[in-house]
């Protein structure tokens, strides 16, 4: 079998240009983020679009990075979990996940944090139904979702309080 | 470069001419699942996401024209949902928020899964699908022309689905989908029912109960015949609906697979048809 | 509500946050699939597509010739023991002459890119002579052996009292449970790094480091101490990581190539690459007197163990012991068998045998209540085990047996408000089927069901069960070393709390869990780690505290007897000395280190009549489920789960809630959707598309009606493990609620929509018969 053709291209990840060299055509964005760019905060639990653990924001929209062909994502604004807190610290949402007991094995957590960040940006004060529908594409096997929903409620309250007190 | 990311259709056709084997990629929600699993091995890809002409939707006379790149999320926006309610209802059931953000109408058509949820809606609305191979060559087909079998279409190599034209605000619409989970579920049976009191027409399409979406034409005819179109009701609703449902079931050709059984699909498609008709009549009254 | 019969402790009992929580939320925690090593290769396994076949020929040359392929290994390349297994090594590392199930490993490949590795694996040409698989466990008991060791993987009888006794009222039933998968999110993954001197380090997500080490070392033919197994971040386990997955082939690839090799299973491979919950067929006969007192329980239970042994004997022993449920049963006859077939191997999963029998014994109790015209809660109350009672195995229950309290708390909790469906629009997320709009509000019926369950905690049946922990106190800082696997359950938090409790400090560090320099902690299973490794850590810290006390007495020049340990402090009779132990240790200027092995009380094997004190301790649980069912379509929405649990003592309330909610959701999933469908030995749905687990819209809120805290004598802090009970009675409760809502005699987990809809549909089957399955 002949050696596969290797690709070089540039992705725009978390506000930075990242060069991919020697990439293979079939590689998903998930693979490239994790294995080529070292961004292992994005998780790989199914590569079928079913679990949401690989969630990223692409041009501001929530998508599964396993269903994105990496080499086709050139020129798009990709934000991963690592890019949610530019300072590198924890976001209020991440804190809420820990405080509320929403993290067990934590494999689903990064994807959920990205999905909920997207939700709270669109719907600052979601109802429980809205929370559950918004995270219905993020499977969690450990928690039964109770503490996760609680974490989202807390983060929404904190966000609302922050907005009210902001000048 | 084995991956082209064109910005307009002319560039798409140029890329296709240069690379006739190239595979089209839209939202990737089918394409990449197959690729990740090793069932699809593209050697060259044309990504359609940046092609402006394929995006969005617009009114055209009494119709709506949907770009092949229209996403499920866009179908859920109220301005669109009021024009084609059944499509919005179907869109809401597809996958997850992530999948709805990425997945497109064109991809659903080209994948041609018997469980493709937009397909029965498009069929019931008599959608006209535009296919193009070059700036000059355009072909207009119906859903029935396009779908030739499970995951099989009449698309020619290098042919691009560009748009889908549907009537706007046609009649009363109902879409019902049955699956074993309360979210993120592939349909085991679905029914789309459209009753248009203005044109006195009925359309009933069935998903996941055959090799492709099926129209229950005899059922449509019977319902149209029994309907008191002026009074917007059925003279003997219980019996009339039961008779129609009987014909809906006889139009279905379900199979047993890992998701459900043929017997249940047959049963469910009838229940859904009954409910769709009842709901429409309730609203019409 | 917390029912407390235990005095509070300073650190334990508080909701300390997990030490790894923020790293996980920020994505910097390293799971096994996140590891890498410069220049590493990727491994891939070649698996059998057939459930039963002879291997006629294997040609590896096309794979070897592939650019980027570095090694292809077959059975002949295994230097040591050619087989492995948790209980007994009956499973080949690589099949060489025969394959016995779909997914059995035949070869392993390493290459420079995961895609190349996969293609090279596909290029390994195996010529099979396909045989006829044995896929029915009943047939297997009479069929030609699937394996030289025969088709009976395990058998256990329980005979108690007068087996000829008979009550006035008799009910019989047949029940089935399907094959459930653990479906953890983090698929199997590991990185193996050769040390260049014949030894190897493997970083792997596992449940039990030392048993991995034993098996790897045996097959590699490499001395024990040169096989170093390190725990890498684990994305859930639930039993599926107790058996080896890729460990041996991966290490062999690394040793052969002299390079680090990583392997990550995809989701489909994960479904094929680990054991599942045993499917069960259960025939039951209960008889009672007119007042509802149980006279006799008879059961015949057949498990499908699949092709290899795994932990089938222990699962089967649980099935036999707990078959009658948490009830007083004077006479019993239970016959339990686990058959070997050409189906995928089954083994450990949360609940471990108790889940299956709970589905049956609880359905029987409801059936008996109906036959007696008695309230099912009252029937359970009358028969519930009480302190000092004995089980059908003759074992007398010691300590807490709060069955009636749990039942009462659950059944008397307020019910969720009735829905007013008249105003509900189709597509409302509260409706069964959610946004699918198929449910008709006025055709939705509500049902309520209650179930009780119980099981053993820790290893039973004379197993040498222990855990080793080391406590080191230096400069006021505590370092705890154990080989216990944190798999998500929060053991790391508890160990912090326990060490802090004994030594009076929050300055606790947990060393990496590995096989290097520390003995086994046993498996993270059987709800045992809080007790076993918790107990070992407590004992090690206690030994350090004793040493600190002695050193402090010497330092301040007082008699040793004048100092005491109290609440993590060293205090003197006269009150002059009163410092936290850790601080007192620092003041002594010494380093204190103690290594302790913790063991629970010895257990006995069951005899041929199933009698014996086989278990150390038990946990009891109760669930009440409320469901809404669209009766025409058979769509189920679980509205609420209420539970009450026997916990001994709450060590960390937040984590306990997490275990209860998570375990309950696995039970809900098993009740209404989760099933690996195996046809002719082939799994039809090895994907998250078709093996559905509950989403946030399927799993309802969990109401905790009671946590009964009655410290268990003989266990550290009196705490019982809490991982499994939530998964035991939840499934049975949901099925009972579905029966209540629909009137259909649902006798199988999971219940699928056709089982309900077709049983009720006019013109199909009779509405009140057994839905779904009849005995074969
Ligand atoms: C988790 C998950 C859940 C899902 N649930 C559902 C569901 O409930 N119901 C449902 O119907 N589907 C579901 N799907 C399938 C999928 O989302 C849809 O079929 C989607 O519409 C595909 O569109 P896409 O843009 O992602 O297509 P892609 O994956 O990019 O492409 C799919 C196919 O269409 C071809 N193609 C794409 N655009 C064009 C075009 N313009 N002209 C010609 N060919 C084209 C591609 O070459 C490819 O063969 C699900 C998928 C996932 C991953
Ligand atoms: S890994 Fe992408 S959705 Fe599961
Ligand atoms: S915390 Fe383990 S999968 Fe969610």
mmCIF file of N, CA, C and O and ligand atoms in Angstrom, chain A residues 30 43-55 64-67 137, chain C residues 688, ligand 2:
data_model
loop_
_atom_site.group_PDB
_atom_site.id
_atom_site.type_symbol
_atom_site.label_atom_id
_atom_site.label_comp_id
_atom_site.label_asym_id
_atom_site.label_seq_id
_atom_site.Cartn_x
_atom_site.Cartn_y
_atom_site.Cartn_z
ATOM 1 N N UNK A 30 -11.159 16.446 16.268
ATOM 2 C CA UNK A 30 -10.889 15.888 17.592
ATOM 3 C C UNK A 30 -9.493 15.281 17.650
ATOM 4 O O UNK A 30 -8.709 15.538 18.558
ATOM 5 N N UNK A 43 -12.366 15.574 24.775
ATOM 6 C CA UNK A 43 -12.305 14.126 25.033
ATOM 7 C C UNK A 43 -12.905 13.297 23.906
ATOM 8 O O UNK A 43 -13.768 13.768 23.161
ATOM 9 N N UNK A 44 -12.467 12.047 23.855
ATOM 10 C CA UNK A 44 -12.891 11.132 22.789
ATOM 11 C C UNK A 44 -13.624 9.941 23.368
ATOM 12 O O UNK A 44 -13.002 8.962 23.752
ATOM 13 N N UNK A 45 -14.928 9.997 23.439
ATOM 14 C CA UNK A 45 -15.625 8.855 24.037
ATOM 15 C C UNK A 45 -16.376 8.022 23.020
ATOM 16 O O UNK A 45 -16.813 6.928 23.346
ATOM 17 N N UNK A 46 -16.597 8.524 21.806
ATOM 18 C CA UNK A 46 -17.333 7.675 20.858
ATOM 19 C C UNK A 46 -16.950 7.893 19.405
ATOM 20 O O UNK A 46 -17.018 6.988 18.619
ATOM 21 N N UNK A 47 -16.588 9.092 19.045
ATOM 22 C CA UNK A 47 -16.309 9.438 17.647
ATOM 23 C C UNK A 47 -17.491 9.079 16.753
ATOM 24 O O UNK A 47 -17.335 8.695 15.603
ATOM 25 N N UNK A 48 -18.683 9.194 17.326
ATOM 26 C CA UNK A 48 -19.919 8.943 16.570
ATOM 27 C C UNK A 48 -20.861 10.124 16.688
ATOM 28 O O UNK A 48 -22.040 10.021 16.326
ATOM 29 N N UNK A 49 -20.423 11.210 17.272
ATOM 30 C CA UNK A 49 -21.307 12.364 17.446
ATOM 31 C C UNK A 49 -22.352 12.185 18.527
ATOM 32 O O UNK A 49 -23.229 13.012 18.692
ATOM 33 N N UNK A 50 -22.242 11.076 19.289
ATOM 34 C CA UNK A 50 -23.332 10.729 20.207
ATOM 35 C C UNK A 50 -23.120 11.195 21.641
ATOM 36 O O UNK A 50 -24.066 11.231 22.406
ATOM 37 N N UNK A 51 -21.891 11.463 22.045
ATOM 38 C CA UNK A 51 -21.661 11.650 23.478
ATOM 39 C C UNK A 51 -21.351 13.071 23.889
ATOM 40 O O UNK A 51 -21.444 13.419 25.053
ATOM 41 N N UNK A 52 -20.937 13.895 22.956
ATOM 42 C CA UNK A 52 -20.689 15.297 23.261
ATOM 43 C C UNK A 52 -19.416 15.577 24.037
ATOM 44 O O UNK A 52 -19.126 16.730 24.355
ATOM 45 N N UNK A 53 -18.634 14.537 24.346
ATOM 46 C CA UNK A 53 -17.443 14.794 25.163
ATOM 47 C C UNK A 53 -16.375 15.538 24.371
ATOM 48 O O UNK A 53 -15.438 16.061 24.947
ATOM 49 N N UNK A 54 -16.550 15.603 23.061
ATOM 50 C CA UNK A 54 -15.573 16.286 22.208
ATOM 51 C C UNK A 54 -16.063 17.668 21.801
ATOM 52 O O UNK A 54 -15.567 18.237 20.833
ATOM 53 N N UNK A 55 -17.045 18.200 22.528
ATOM 54 C CA UNK A 55 -17.664 19.469 22.122
ATOM 55 C C UNK A 55 -16.659 20.614 22.051
ATOM 56 O O UNK A 55 -15.809 20.772 22.926
ATOM 57 N N UNK A 64 -19.657 18.909 17.703
ATOM 58 C CA UNK A 64 -18.777 17.824 18.119
ATOM 59 C C UNK A 64 -17.543 17.850 17.228
ATOM 60 O O UNK A 64 -17.664 17.763 16.005
ATOM 61 N N UNK A 65 -16.375 17.917 17.837
ATOM 62 C CA UNK A 65 -15.179 17.996 16.998
ATOM 63 C C UNK A 65 -14.898 16.674 16.293
ATOM 64 O O UNK A 65 -14.151 16.641 15.330
ATOM 65 N N UNK A 66 -15.510 15.594 16.740
ATOM 66 C CA UNK A 66 -15.296 14.323 16.039
ATOM 67 C C UNK A 66 -16.057 14.268 14.728
ATOM 68 O O UNK A 66 -15.768 13.435 13.892
ATOM 69 N N UNK A 67 -17.030 15.148 14.541
ATOM 70 C CA UNK A 67 -17.753 15.144 13.266
ATOM 71 C C UNK A 67 -17.273 16.277 12.353
ATOM 72 O O UNK A 67 -17.951 16.634 11.399
ATOM 73 N N UNK A 137 -27.200 16.154 24.483
ATOM 74 C CA UNK A 137 -26.196 15.550 23.605
ATOM 75 C C UNK A 137 -24.882 15.293 24.308
ATOM 76 O O UNK A 137 -23.881 14.992 23.664
ATOM 77 N N UNK C 688 -22.960 3.960 20.504
ATOM 78 C CA UNK C 688 -23.818 4.806 21.328
ATOM 79 C C UNK C 688 -25.058 5.261 20.549
ATOM 80 O O UNK C 688 -25.965 5.835 21.124
HETATM 81 S S1 LIG D 2 -16.435 11.754 20.755
HETATM 82 FE FE1 LIG D 2 -17.466 13.204 19.576
HETATM 83 S S2 LIG D 2 -19.490 12.968 20.209
HETATM 84 FE FE2 LIG D 2 -18.499 11.338 21.232
#
